[in-house]
Amino acid sequence: MTDTAVDRVGVERGPEARLRARGVTLGYDRRVIADGLTVDIPTGSFTVVIGPNACGKSTLLRALARVMKPSAGSILLDGREIAEYPAKEVARRLGLLPQTSIAPEGITVADLVARGRHPHQGVFRQWTTADELAVAEALVATNTADLAARPVEELSGGQRQRVWVAMVLAQETPLLLLDEPTTFLDIAHQYELLELLRRLHDQGGRTLVAVLHDLNQAARYADHLIVMRDGRVITTGAPDEVMTEQLIEEAFGLPCTIIPDPHTGSPLVVPRPSR
């Protein structure tokens, strides 16, 4: 196997990966959710984790973000055990948008986005021009600058989600992890947010990792997929390599036909009739 080969246990080996899981076991109390997870997140990729409900997708993301501690194995960030870093150092390298986020009552958009600069503050470093610029750029990138003075609680679901993305962007981290970012959004706002994330990836050179449920959205926007089932990684790779009819039936129990998306050429999953 070469340094960049992909195998069926879900390892893409390459010296460029800044974020890795090695033999990770994850669970709550004594209940194991995922076992023996070994994956690399290719640097500069838009990686999407897919799989059926309760297969461990969000659990893996939480471990990669150091929100959840493995009971076995290692999460490595820049070649070092992630647990060894101070919390603020992790937050300067890695930003997380959790599945559900609750803003303090009455907080404005600008103040919420400014909270993304917290990892850069310290006893001897308070608010600076660089912080102001980072917040302004995050608001512009997410098309929320005109909402800056408004309370977050007054916004629509789509607006609110873009504001949370702006807060994570203001952290100015090279790695962004997003747990089901399209949840609770209607279909138009889902695609609006995914288009925003792709622009941020393409223009900013960031590494994005997202958990998504929609297979066709994953295939359209990702350049690297991690496919999970029953707490294990069954394969990884580019969508046009791993999204096969056999894989979809194996992972999701869904008989289907794969055709090219007429707009993007990416794999399009068409379920077969049950009759």
Tab-separated table of N, CA and C in Angstrom, residues 70-148:
chain	number	residue	atom	x	y	z
A	70	PRO	N	-12.071	9.073	23.932
A	70	PRO	CA	-12.125	7.640	23.619
A	70	PRO	C	-11.770	6.797	24.839
A	71	SER	N	-12.382	5.624	24.938
A	71	SER	CA	-12.005	4.685	25.988
A	71	SER	C	-10.796	3.864	25.572
A	72	ALA	N	-10.486	3.877	24.295
A	72	ALA	CA	-9.284	3.222	23.781
A	72	ALA	C	-8.901	3.898	22.475
A	73	GLY	N	-7.622	3.799	22.108
A	73	GLY	CA	-7.155	4.397	20.873
A	73	GLY	C	-6.761	5.855	21.038
A	74	SER	N	-6.440	6.499	19.916
A	74	SER	CA	-5.897	7.855	19.949
A	74	SER	C	-6.527	8.740	18.884
A	75	ILE	N	-6.764	10.001	19.250
A	75	ILE	CA	-7.083	11.061	18.304
A	75	ILE	C	-5.839	11.938	18.208
A	76	LEU	N	-5.310	12.081	17.011
A	76	LEU	CA	-4.075	12.830	16.811
A	76	LEU	C	-4.355	14.110	16.038
A	77	LEU	N	-3.899	15.221	16.573
A	77	LEU	CA	-3.986	16.520	15.917
A	77	LEU	C	-2.568	17.020	15.694
A	78	ASP	N	-2.216	17.190	14.425
A	78	ASP	CA	-0.853	17.598	14.073
A	78	ASP	C	0.190	16.676	14.701
A	79	GLY	N	-0.115	15.368	14.672
A	79	GLY	CA	0.829	14.364	15.113
A	79	GLY	C	0.926	14.161	16.606
A	80	ARG	N	0.100	14.846	17.376
A	80	ARG	CA	0.163	14.776	18.830
A	80	ARG	C	-1.205	14.405	19.377
A	81	GLU	N	-1.225	13.632	20.448
A	81	GLU	CA	-2.483	13.269	21.088
A	81	GLU	C	-3.278	14.530	21.420
A	82	ILE	N	-4.523	14.593	20.934
A	82	ILE	CA	-5.298	15.825	21.083
A	82	ILE	C	-5.548	16.168	22.546
A	83	ALA	N	-5.628	15.154	23.403
A	83	ALA	CA	-5.876	15.390	24.816
A	83	ALA	C	-4.709	16.092	25.504
A	84	GLU	N	-3.534	16.103	24.897
A	84	GLU	CA	-2.367	16.728	25.503
A	84	GLU	C	-2.340	18.247	25.308
A	85	TYR	N	-3.155	18.753	24.388
A	85	TYR	CA	-3.163	20.192	24.133
A	85	TYR	C	-4.003	20.924	25.174
A	86	PRO	N	-3.625	22.137	25.549
A	86	PRO	CA	-4.554	22.983	26.312
A	86	PRO	C	-5.803	23.253	25.475
A	87	ALA	N	-6.933	23.453	26.138
A	87	ALA	CA	-8.205	23.626	25.435
A	87	ALA	C	-8.160	24.778	24.439
A	88	LYS	N	-7.555	25.902	24.827
A	88	LYS	CA	-7.503	27.053	23.919
A	88	LYS	C	-6.643	26.770	22.695
A	89	GLU	N	-5.616	25.960	22.855
A	89	GLU	CA	-4.776	25.620	21.721
A	89	GLU	C	-5.540	24.775	20.713
A	90	VAL	N	-6.337	23.824	21.212
A	90	VAL	CA	-7.192	23.049	20.312
A	90	VAL	C	-8.148	23.977	19.571
A	91	ALA	N	-8.732	24.938	20.288
A	91	ALA	CA	-9.703	25.853	19.697
A	91	ALA	C	-9.065	26.816	18.707
A	92	ARG	N	-7.747	26.989	18.754
A	92	ARG	CA	-7.074	27.807	17.741
A	92	ARG	C	-6.753	27.009	16.484
A	93	ARG	N	-6.841	25.700	16.589
A	93	ARG	CA	-6.543	24.840	15.444
A	93	ARG	C	-7.794	24.215	14.840
A	94	LEU	N	-8.858	24.108	15.643
A	94	LEU	CA	-10.023	23.335	15.234
A	94	LEU	C	-11.293	24.006	15.733
A	95	GLY	N	-12.222	24.256	14.816
A	95	GLY	CA	-13.508	24.838	15.179
A	95	GLY	C	-14.620	23.815	15.042
A	96	LEU	N	-15.586	23.846	15.956
A	96	LEU	CA	-16.689	22.884	15.950
A	96	LEU	C	-18.021	23.605	15.947
A	97	LEU	N	-18.890	23.219	15.019
A	97	LEU	CA	-20.289	23.640	15.034
A	97	LEU	C	-21.119	22.434	15.439
A	98	PRO	N	-21.608	22.385	16.701
A	98	PRO	CA	-22.343	21.204	17.158
A	98	PRO	C	-23.707	21.114	16.505
A	99	GLN	N	-24.370	19.976	16.730
A	99	GLN	CA	-25.659	19.716	16.104
A	99	GLN	C	-26.723	20.705	16.567
A	100	THR	N	-26.713	21.061	17.830
A	100	THR	CA	-27.643	22.059	18.351
A	100	THR	C	-26.853	23.117	19.109
A	101	SER	N	-27.141	24.367	18.811
A	101	SER	CA	-26.460	25.482	19.458
A	101	SER	C	-27.505	26.441	19.994
A	102	ILE	N	-27.323	26.898	21.204
A	102	ILE	CA	-28.279	27.812	21.840
A	102	ILE	C	-27.561	29.109	22.168
A	103	ALA	N	-28.059	30.203	21.629
A	103	ALA	CA	-27.465	31.511	21.882
A	103	ALA	C	-28.025	32.097	23.176
A	104	PRO	N	-27.198	32.822	23.928
A	104	PRO	CA	-27.705	33.514	25.119
A	104	PRO	C	-28.840	34.468	24.748
A	105	GLU	N	-29.819	34.568	25.615
A	105	GLU	CA	-30.980	35.414	25.340
A	105	GLU	C	-30.559	36.867	25.145
A	106	GLY	N	-31.055	37.472	24.075
A	106	GLY	CA	-30.812	38.885	23.809
A	106	GLY	C	-29.497	39.200	23.132
A	107	ILE	N	-28.629	38.235	22.900
A	107	ILE	CA	-27.328	38.514	22.304
A	107	ILE	C	-27.499	38.886	20.830
A	108	THR	N	-26.719	39.853	20.385
A	108	THR	CA	-26.791	40.263	18.989
A	108	THR	C	-25.895	39.370	18.136
A	109	VAL	N	-26.125	39.432	16.842
A	109	VAL	CA	-25.323	38.647	15.899
A	109	VAL	C	-23.844	38.993	16.029
A	110	ALA	N	-23.528	40.285	16.067
A	110	ALA	CA	-22.126	40.699	16.153
A	110	ALA	C	-21.466	40.176	17.418
A	111	ASP	N	-22.185	40.228	18.531
A	111	ASP	CA	-21.607	39.759	19.798
A	111	ASP	C	-21.421	38.248	19.809
A	112	LEU	N	-22.362	37.524	19.185
A	112	LEU	CA	-22.216	36.072	19.123
A	112	LEU	C	-21.015	35.693	18.256
A	113	VAL	N	-20.889	36.323	17.101
A	113	VAL	CA	-19.765	36.020	16.210
A	113	VAL	C	-18.444	36.370	16.890
A	114	ALA	N	-18.443	37.460	17.670
A	114	ALA	CA	-17.228	37.868	18.377
A	114	ALA	C	-16.765	36.819	19.383
A	115	ARG	N	-17.685	35.980	19.853
A	115	ARG	CA	-17.297	34.921	20.782
A	115	ARG	C	-16.351	33.901	20.138
A	116	GLY	N	-16.351	33.876	18.818
A	116	GLY	CA	-15.411	33.013	18.132
A	116	GLY	C	-13.959	33.419	18.336
A	117	ARG	N	-13.736	34.625	18.823
A	117	ARG	CA	-12.366	35.101	19.055
A	117	ARG	C	-11.856	34.746	20.452
A	118	HIS	N	-12.693	34.105	21.265
A	118	HIS	CA	-12.293	33.778	22.637
A	118	HIS	C	-10.982	32.994	22.721
A	119	PRO	N	-10.741	32.005	21.838
A	119	PRO	CA	-9.482	31.257	21.946
A	119	PRO	C	-8.237	32.115	21.753
A	120	HIS	N	-8.414	33.289	21.148
A	120	HIS	CA	-7.265	34.152	20.881
A	120	HIS	C	-7.054	35.197	21.977
A	121	GLN	N	-7.957	35.213	22.960
A	121	GLN	CA	-7.833	36.161	24.057
A	121	GLN	C	-7.016	35.542	25.189
A	122	GLY	N	-6.526	36.374	26.051
A	122	GLY	CA	-5.752	35.883	27.183
A	122	GLY	C	-5.523	36.994	28.186
A	123	VAL	N	-4.783	36.681	29.222
A	123	VAL	CA	-4.513	37.658	30.275
A	123	VAL	C	-3.814	38.884	29.715
A	124	PHE	N	-2.891	38.663	28.799
A	124	PHE	CA	-2.095	39.773	28.270
A	124	PHE	C	-2.501	40.167	26.861
A	125	ARG	N	-3.543	39.529	26.328
A	125	ARG	CA	-4.000	39.896	24.992
A	125	ARG	C	-5.513	40.052	25.015
A	126	GLN	N	-5.957	41.278	24.910
A	126	GLN	CA	-7.371	41.562	24.893
A	126	GLN	C	-7.812	41.841	23.456
A	127	TRP	N	-8.980	42.433	23.281
A	127	TRP	CA	-9.546	42.680	21.954
A	127	TRP	C	-8.644	43.584	21.136
A	128	THR	N	-8.392	43.166	19.882
A	128	THR	CA	-7.481	43.908	19.021
A	128	THR	C	-8.138	44.209	17.677
A	129	THR	N	-7.429	44.979	16.872
A	129	THR	CA	-7.886	45.261	15.509
A	129	THR	C	-7.997	43.977	14.705
A	130	ALA	N	-7.089	43.031	14.948
A	130	ALA	CA	-7.145	41.738	14.253
A	130	ALA	C	-8.422	40.991	14.585
A	131	ASP	N	-8.866	41.077	15.832
A	131	ASP	CA	-10.131	40.441	16.219
A	131	ASP	C	-11.303	41.096	15.491
A	132	GLU	N	-11.286	42.412	15.468
A	132	GLU	CA	-12.353	43.160	14.791
A	132	GLU	C	-12.431	42.777	13.320
A	133	LEU	N	-11.267	42.653	12.688
A	133	LEU	CA	-11.221	42.303	11.271
A	133	LEU	C	-11.717	40.880	11.042
A	134	ALA	N	-11.351	39.949	11.928
A	134	ALA	CA	-11.776	38.557	11.783
A	134	ALA	C	-13.299	38.443	11.866
A	135	VAL	N	-13.900	39.178	12.789
A	135	VAL	CA	-15.356	39.164	12.927
A	135	VAL	C	-16.016	39.764	11.691
A	136	ALA	N	-15.492	40.896	11.221
A	136	ALA	CA	-16.057	41.550	10.043
A	136	ALA	C	-15.971	40.644	8.822
A	137	GLU	N	-14.847	39.977	8.642
A	137	GLU	CA	-14.673	39.094	7.499
A	137	GLU	C	-15.597	37.879	7.587
A	138	ALA	N	-15.808	37.363	8.793
A	138	ALA	CA	-16.706	36.223	8.966
A	138	ALA	C	-18.143	36.604	8.643
A	139	LEU	N	-18.552	37.813	9.043
A	139	LEU	CA	-19.902	38.289	8.734
A	139	LEU	C	-20.095	38.463	7.230
A	140	VAL	N	-19.095	39.010	6.568
A	140	VAL	CA	-19.187	39.203	5.111
A	140	VAL	C	-19.214	37.851	4.404
A	141	ALA	N	-18.353	36.916	4.815
A	141	ALA	CA	-18.262	35.615	4.157
A	141	ALA	C	-19.570	34.841	4.233
A	142	THR	N	-20.306	35.026	5.315
A	142	THR	CA	-21.564	34.298	5.505
A	142	THR	C	-22.790	35.132	5.137
A	143	ASN	N	-22.561	36.305	4.576
A	143	ASN	CA	-23.638	37.198	4.157
A	143	ASN	C	-24.569	37.546	5.314
A	144	THR	N	-23.966	37.829	6.475
A	144	THR	CA	-24.740	38.182	7.658
A	144	THR	C	-24.373	39.562	8.210
A	145	ALA	N	-23.573	40.329	7.476
A	145	ALA	CA	-23.133	41.636	7.975
A	145	ALA	C	-24.319	42.570	8.217
A	146	ASP	N	-25.352	42.463	7.384
A	146	ASP	CA	-26.510	43.338	7.552
A	146	ASP	C	-27.372	42.936	8.749
A	147	LEU	N	-27.046	41.777	9.361
A	147	LEU	CA	-27.796	41.316	10.535
A	147	LEU	C	-27.061	41.611	11.832
A	148	ALA	N	-25.909	42.253	11.757
A	148	ALA	CA	-25.001	42.354	12.907
A	148	ALA	C	-25.655	42.907	14.167
